[in-house]
């Protein structure tokens, strides 16, 4: 299990435990971090938007589908270079000390 430092949209700080093979979105959603993940990871809602504040250097780049969804929500919310869809993010031993902020949603 990895421990993820999370800042919610209202500025609250949480520690979330996450494990490999399960999308980070599920831990954020189930950990009351304010992530909804409405589409269940199908890349069609954008409600799992996060900013990676630290510790994401080893993550693979955005897939085409993830980029397309981020492009779609960029008309409504601030998408940054550090934006990711947490349904596409998996943590493991290569992502220690990850810090994320729950992003705005359209
Ligand atoms: S859960 Fe819908 S895009 Fe990630």
Tab-separated table of N, CA and C and ligand atoms in Angstrom:
chain	number	residue	atom	x	y	z
A	1	UNK	N	0.842	-1.197	0.000
A	1	UNK	CA	0.000	0.000	0.000
A	1	UNK	C	0.875	1.245	0.000
A	2	UNK	N	0.474	2.212	-0.794
A	2	UNK	CA	1.144	3.508	-0.802
A	2	UNK	C	0.264	4.503	-0.051
A	3	UNK	N	0.894	5.465	0.570
A	3	UNK	CA	0.162	6.502	1.267
A	3	UNK	C	0.209	7.771	0.418
A	4	UNK	N	-0.955	8.288	0.083
A	4	UNK	CA	-1.063	9.450	-0.794
A	4	UNK	C	-1.568	10.627	0.036
A	5	UNK	N	-0.878	11.760	-0.064
A	5	UNK	CA	-1.339	12.986	0.589
A	5	UNK	C	-2.302	13.688	-0.353
A	6	UNK	N	-3.476	13.981	0.154
A	6	UNK	CA	-4.529	14.543	-0.687
A	6	UNK	C	-4.999	15.871	-0.113
A	7	UNK	N	-5.117	16.864	-0.971
A	7	UNK	CA	-5.775	18.116	-0.610
A	7	UNK	C	-7.111	18.144	-1.337
A	8	UNK	N	-8.180	18.291	-0.590
A	8	UNK	CA	-9.508	18.301	-1.197
A	8	UNK	C	-9.787	19.688	-1.787
A	9	UNK	N	-10.909	19.810	-2.493
A	9	UNK	CA	-11.254	21.099	-3.111
A	9	UNK	C	-11.452	22.198	-2.072
A	10	UNK	N	-11.855	21.836	-0.877
A	10	UNK	CA	-12.024	22.875	0.146
A	10	UNK	C	-10.796	23.030	1.033
A	11	UNK	N	-9.687	22.414	0.624
A	11	UNK	CA	-8.421	22.633	1.318
A	11	UNK	C	-8.124	21.676	2.450
A	12	UNK	N	-9.012	20.743	2.713
A	12	UNK	CA	-8.753	19.764	3.772
A	12	UNK	C	-7.621	18.827	3.340
A	13	UNK	N	-6.857	18.356	4.311
A	13	UNK	CA	-5.739	17.440	4.045
A	13	UNK	C	-6.106	16.048	4.528
A	14	UNK	N	-5.879	15.073	3.659
A	14	UNK	CA	-6.179	13.684	3.978
A	14	UNK	C	-4.994	12.815	3.621
A	15	UNK	N	-4.904	11.663	4.260
A	15	UNK	CA	-3.982	10.613	3.836
A	15	UNK	C	-4.833	9.453	3.343
A	16	UNK	N	-4.562	9.013	2.131
A	16	UNK	CA	-5.319	7.924	1.518
A	16	UNK	C	-4.358	6.773	1.258
A	17	UNK	N	-4.756	5.591	1.624
A	17	UNK	CA	-3.969	4.401	1.287
A	17	UNK	C	-4.446	3.880	-0.060
A	18	UNK	N	-3.499	3.554	-0.926
A	18	UNK	CA	-3.840	3.046	-2.252
A	18	UNK	C	-2.921	1.888	-2.574
A	19	UNK	N	-3.434	0.971	-3.377
A	19	UNK	CA	-2.629	-0.183	-3.747
A	19	UNK	C	-2.572	-0.311	-5.266
A	20	UNK	N	-1.542	-0.996	-5.770
A	20	UNK	CA	-1.400	-1.173	-7.215
A	20	UNK	C	-2.568	-1.970	-7.788
A	21	UNK	N	-2.769	-1.838	-9.087
A	21	UNK	CA	-3.763	-2.586	-9.852
A	21	UNK	C	-5.179	-2.061	-9.692
A	22	UNK	N	-5.370	-1.138	-8.792
A	22	UNK	CA	-6.687	-0.512	-8.633
A	22	UNK	C	-6.500	0.981	-8.881
A	23	UNK	N	-7.328	1.595	-9.723
A	23	UNK	CA	-7.122	3.022	-10.039
A	23	UNK	C	-7.192	3.899	-8.785
A	24	UNK	N	-6.333	4.901	-8.752
A	24	UNK	CA	-6.323	5.836	-7.626
A	24	UNK	C	-7.702	6.438	-7.404
A	25	UNK	N	-8.453	6.650	-8.469
A	25	UNK	CA	-9.805	7.212	-8.357
A	25	UNK	C	-10.647	6.468	-7.321
A	26	UNK	N	-10.544	5.156	-7.283
A	26	UNK	CA	-11.391	4.378	-6.378
A	26	UNK	C	-11.045	4.655	-4.922
A	27	UNK	N	-9.769	4.860	-4.633
A	27	UNK	CA	-9.364	5.160	-3.259
A	27	UNK	C	-9.774	6.582	-2.874
A	28	UNK	N	-9.656	7.505	-3.833
A	28	UNK	CA	-10.071	8.883	-3.559
A	28	UNK	C	-11.585	8.956	-3.362
A	29	UNK	N	-12.315	8.263	-4.196
A	29	UNK	CA	-13.787	8.236	-4.080
A	29	UNK	C	-14.202	7.598	-2.752
A	30	UNK	N	-13.651	6.449	-2.457
A	30	UNK	CA	-14.070	5.718	-1.255
A	30	UNK	C	-13.510	6.347	0.014
A	31	UNK	N	-12.474	7.183	-0.132
A	31	UNK	CA	-11.875	7.838	1.023
A	31	UNK	C	-12.436	9.208	1.298
A	32	UNK	N	-13.568	9.522	0.691
A	32	UNK	CA	-14.259	10.797	0.938
A	32	UNK	C	-13.410	12.005	0.606
A	33	UNK	N	-12.651	11.901	-0.481
A	33	UNK	CA	-11.811	13.021	-0.903
A	33	UNK	C	-12.545	13.953	-1.860
A	34	UNK	N	-13.780	13.626	-2.191
A	34	UNK	CA	-14.559	14.489	-3.070
A	34	UNK	C	-14.442	14.140	-4.540
A	35	UNK	N	-13.885	12.977	-4.837
A	35	UNK	CA	-13.805	12.500	-6.216
A	35	UNK	C	-15.002	11.579	-6.460
A	36	UNK	N	-15.726	11.857	-7.545
A	36	UNK	CA	-16.931	11.066	-7.804
A	36	UNK	C	-16.669	9.860	-8.709
A	37	UNK	N	-15.931	10.063	-9.785
A	37	UNK	CA	-15.659	8.948	-10.696
A	37	UNK	C	-16.924	8.352	-11.276
A	38	UNK	N	-17.788	9.204	-11.757
A	38	UNK	CA	-19.132	8.782	-12.173
A	38	UNK	C	-19.118	7.694	-13.244
A	39	UNK	N	-18.210	7.782	-14.199
A	39	UNK	CA	-18.239	6.800	-15.302
A	39	UNK	C	-17.495	5.514	-14.953
A	40	UNK	N	-16.922	5.459	-13.778
A	40	UNK	CA	-16.253	4.227	-13.354
A	40	UNK	C	-14.949	3.954	-14.067
A	41	UNK	N	-14.344	4.977	-14.621
A	41	UNK	CA	-13.052	4.796	-15.283
A	41	UNK	C	-13.144	4.604	-16.778
A	42	UNK	N	-14.281	4.930	-17.367
A	42	UNK	CA	-14.484	4.750	-18.809
A	42	UNK	C	-14.055	5.971	-19.628
A	43	UNK	N	-13.428	6.933	-18.987
A	43	UNK	CA	-12.917	8.127	-19.668
A	43	UNK	C	-14.029	8.941	-20.324
A	44	UNK	N	-15.157	9.041	-19.648
A	44	UNK	CA	-16.256	9.790	-20.251
A	44	UNK	C	-16.875	10.837	-19.332
A	45	UNK	N	-16.287	11.050	-18.125
A	45	UNK	CA	-16.939	12.016	-17.228
A	45	UNK	C	-16.021	13.137	-16.763
A	46	UNK	N	-14.779	12.866	-16.546
A	46	UNK	CA	-13.839	13.883	-16.057
A	46	UNK	C	-14.011	14.230	-14.594
A	47	UNK	N	-14.861	13.510	-13.874
A	47	UNK	CA	-15.104	13.838	-12.465
A	47	UNK	C	-14.032	13.287	-11.530
A	48	UNK	N	-13.002	12.710	-12.099
A	48	UNK	CA	-11.901	12.172	-11.290
A	48	UNK	C	-10.635	13.013	-11.467
A	49	UNK	N	-10.829	14.241	-11.947
A	49	UNK	CA	-9.704	15.135	-12.244
A	49	UNK	C	-8.898	15.469	-10.986
A	50	UNK	N	-7.600	15.299	-11.074
A	50	UNK	CA	-6.700	15.676	-9.980
A	50	UNK	C	-5.501	16.418	-10.550
A	51	UNK	N	-4.819	17.131	-9.680
A	51	UNK	CA	-3.509	17.685	-9.993
A	51	UNK	C	-2.476	16.872	-9.214
A	52	UNK	N	-1.430	16.448	-9.892
A	52	UNK	CA	-0.337	15.754	-9.211
A	52	UNK	C	0.634	16.828	-8.723
A	53	UNK	N	0.702	17.013	-7.429
A	53	UNK	CA	1.554	18.065	-6.873
A	53	UNK	C	2.991	17.599	-6.696
A	54	UNK	N	3.187	16.335	-6.429
A	54	UNK	CA	4.541	15.795	-6.227
A	54	UNK	C	4.483	14.287	-6.327
A	55	UNK	N	5.603	13.699	-6.697
A	55	UNK	CA	5.736	12.247	-6.672
A	55	UNK	C	5.201	11.522	-7.890
A	56	UNK	N	4.847	12.249	-8.928
A	56	UNK	CA	4.274	11.591	-10.100
A	56	UNK	C	5.235	11.442	-11.260
A	57	UNK	N	6.496	11.668	-11.006
A	57	UNK	CA	7.470	11.672	-12.105
A	57	UNK	C	7.539	10.338	-12.857
A	58	UNK	N	7.284	9.251	-12.167
A	58	UNK	CA	7.418	7.945	-12.821
A	58	UNK	C	6.116	7.460	-13.461
A	59	UNK	N	5.066	8.256	-13.370
A	59	UNK	CA	3.813	7.835	-13.990
A	59	UNK	C	3.958	7.835	-15.505
A	60	UNK	N	3.311	6.906	-16.173
A	60	UNK	CA	3.323	6.954	-17.636
A	60	UNK	C	2.583	8.192	-18.121
A	61	UNK	N	2.879	8.630	-19.334
A	61	UNK	CA	2.185	9.817	-19.851
A	61	UNK	C	0.699	9.537	-20.065
A	62	UNK	N	-0.051	10.605	-20.245
A	62	UNK	CA	-1.481	10.468	-20.508
A	62	UNK	C	-1.693	9.645	-21.782
A	63	UNK	N	-2.690	8.806	-21.738
A	63	UNK	CA	-3.084	8.085	-22.948
A	63	UNK	C	-3.853	9.050	-23.856
A	64	UNK	N	-4.102	8.627	-25.090
A	64	UNK	CA	-4.900	9.446	-26.009
A	64	UNK	C	-6.278	9.728	-25.430
A	65	UNK	N	-6.890	8.711	-24.856
A	65	UNK	CA	-8.228	8.877	-24.298
A	65	UNK	C	-8.244	9.811	-23.108
A	66	UNK	N	-7.244	9.699	-22.249
A	66	UNK	CA	-7.162	10.601	-21.101
A	66	UNK	C	-6.960	12.033	-21.575
A	67	UNK	N	-6.081	12.203	-22.558
A	67	UNK	CA	-5.847	13.552	-23.074
A	67	UNK	C	-7.116	14.131	-23.683
A	68	UNK	N	-7.863	13.310	-24.411
A	68	UNK	CA	-9.089	13.784	-25.040
A	68	UNK	C	-10.103	14.244	-23.990
A	69	UNK	N	-10.212	13.491	-22.885
A	69	UNK	CA	-11.155	13.887	-21.839
A	69	UNK	C	-10.699	15.161	-21.155
A	70	UNK	N	-9.408	15.299	-20.920
A	70	UNK	CA	-8.898	16.527	-20.311
A	70	UNK	C	-9.109	17.715	-21.255
A	71	UNK	N	-8.928	17.500	-22.542
A	71	UNK	CA	-9.187	18.568	-23.513
A	71	UNK	C	-10.657	18.982	-23.464
A	72	UNK	N	-11.535	17.998	-23.275
A	72	UNK	CA	-12.974	18.283	-23.252
A	72	UNK	C	-13.364	19.120	-22.036
A	73	UNK	N	-12.752	18.844	-20.888
A	73	UNK	CA	-13.142	19.613	-19.692
A	73	UNK	C	-12.391	20.935	-19.594
A	74	UNK	N	-11.366	21.104	-20.420
A	74	UNK	CA	-10.548	22.325	-20.347
A	74	UNK	C	-11.325	23.575	-20.730
A	75	UNK	N	-12.455	23.410	-21.407
A	75	UNK	CA	-13.293	24.569	-21.720
A	75	UNK	C	-14.024	25.084	-20.487
A	76	UNK	N	-14.055	24.282	-19.429
A	76	UNK	CA	-14.865	24.612	-18.265
A	76	UNK	C	-14.064	24.761	-16.972
A	77	UNK	N	-12.934	24.069	-16.884
A	77	UNK	CA	-12.132	24.097	-15.665
A	77	UNK	C	-10.659	24.246	-16.033
A	78	UNK	N	-9.867	24.610	-15.067
A	78	UNK	CA	-8.433	24.781	-15.299
A	78	UNK	C	-7.751	23.417	-15.384
A	79	UNK	N	-7.252	23.118	-16.562
A	79	UNK	CA	-6.448	21.918	-16.764
A	79	UNK	C	-4.993	22.364	-16.827
A	80	UNK	N	-4.182	21.769	-16.006
A	80	UNK	CA	-2.763	22.142	-15.900
A	80	UNK	C	-1.882	21.043	-16.488
A	81	UNK	N	-0.607	21.341	-16.691
A	81	UNK	CA	0.318	20.292	-17.125
A	81	UNK	C	0.354	19.109	-16.157
A	82	UNK	N	0.027	19.360	-14.901
A	82	UNK	CA	0.039	18.300	-13.889
A	82	UNK	C	-1.312	17.612	-13.739
A	83	UNK	N	-2.284	17.995	-14.550
A	83	UNK	CA	-3.609	17.371	-14.458
A	83	UNK	C	-3.559	15.920	-14.914
A	84	UNK	N	-4.284	15.080	-14.194
A	84	UNK	CA	-4.484	13.687	-14.593
A	84	UNK	C	-5.912	13.293	-14.254
A	85	UNK	N	-6.358	12.260	-14.905
A	85	UNK	CA	-7.612	11.635	-14.507
A	85	UNK	C	-7.239	10.482	-13.589
A	86	UNK	N	-7.703	10.553	-12.362
A	86	UNK	CA	-7.231	9.581	-11.369
A	86	UNK	C	-7.703	8.168	-11.658
A	87	UNK	N	-8.666	8.011	-12.554
A	87	UNK	CA	-9.058	6.654	-12.940
A	87	UNK	C	-8.005	6.000	-13.832
A	88	UNK	N	-7.042	6.799	-14.285
A	88	UNK	CA	-5.978	6.287	-15.150
A	88	UNK	C	-4.638	6.233	-14.423
A	89	UNK	N	-4.658	6.562	-13.128
A	89	UNK	CA	-3.423	6.625	-12.342
A	89	UNK	C	-3.361	5.425	-11.394
A	90	UNK	N	-2.251	4.744	-11.453
A	90	UNK	CA	-2.020	3.599	-10.567
A	90	UNK	C	-0.762	3.875	-9.764
A	91	UNK	N	-0.846	3.684	-8.478
A	91	UNK	CA	0.309	3.937	-7.627
A	91	UNK	C	0.996	2.612	-7.307
A	92	UNK	N	2.279	2.682	-7.101
A	92	UNK	CA	3.036	1.508	-6.663
A	92	UNK	C	4.309	1.995	-5.992
A	93	UNK	N	5.256	1.095	-5.828
A	93	UNK	CA	6.472	1.487	-5.116
A	93	UNK	C	7.272	2.552	-5.869
A	94	UNK	N	6.960	2.765	-7.153
A	94	UNK	CA	7.679	3.797	-7.910
A	94	UNK	C	7.068	5.181	-7.699
A	95	UNK	N	5.996	5.257	-6.946
A	95	UNK	CA	5.349	6.550	-6.710
A	95	UNK	C	5.248	6.848	-5.207
A	96	UNK	N	6.374	6.796	-4.495
A	96	UNK	CA	6.298	7.075	-3.064
A	96	UNK	C	6.046	8.564	-2.821
A	97	UNK	N	5.410	8.837	-1.741
A	97	UNK	CA	5.222	10.227	-1.318
A	97	UNK	C	4.454	11.056	-2.338
A	98	UNK	N	3.523	10.440	-3.032
A	98	UNK	CA	2.735	11.215	-3.986
A	98	UNK	C	1.797	12.173	-3.252
A	99	UNK	N	1.706	13.368	-3.809
A	99	UNK	CA	0.794	14.376	-3.278
A	99	UNK	C	-0.113	14.827	-4.410
A	100	UNK	N	-1.402	14.860	-4.148
A	100	UNK	CA	-2.349	15.275	-5.171
A	100	UNK	C	-3.350	16.268	-4.590
A	101	UNK	N	-3.901	17.070	-5.483
A	101	UNK	CA	-5.003	17.957	-5.127
A	101	UNK	C	-6.186	17.580	-5.993
A	102	UNK	N	-7.337	17.441	-5.381
A	102	UNK	CA	-8.536	17.123	-6.143
A	102	UNK	C	-8.867	18.324	-7.024
A	103	UNK	N	-8.986	18.067	-8.323
A	103	UNK	CA	-9.182	19.140	-9.277
A	103	UNK	C	-10.642	19.526	-9.439
A	104	UNK	N	-10.854	20.668	-10.065
A	104	UNK	CA	-12.237	21.077	-10.346
A	104	UNK	C	-12.829	20.202	-11.433
A	105	UNK	N	-14.138	20.114	-11.451
A	105	UNK	CA	-14.831	19.338	-12.480
A	105	UNK	C	-15.826	20.239	-13.191
A	106	UNK	N	-16.129	19.856	-14.425
A	106	UNK	CA	-17.042	20.657	-15.246
A	106	UNK	C	-18.471	20.497	-14.752
B	1	LIG	S1	-13.920	8.222	-13.656
B	1	LIG	FE1	-14.806	9.129	-15.424
B	1	LIG	S2	-13.103	9.927	-16.520
B	1	LIG	FE2	-12.229	9.043	-14.729
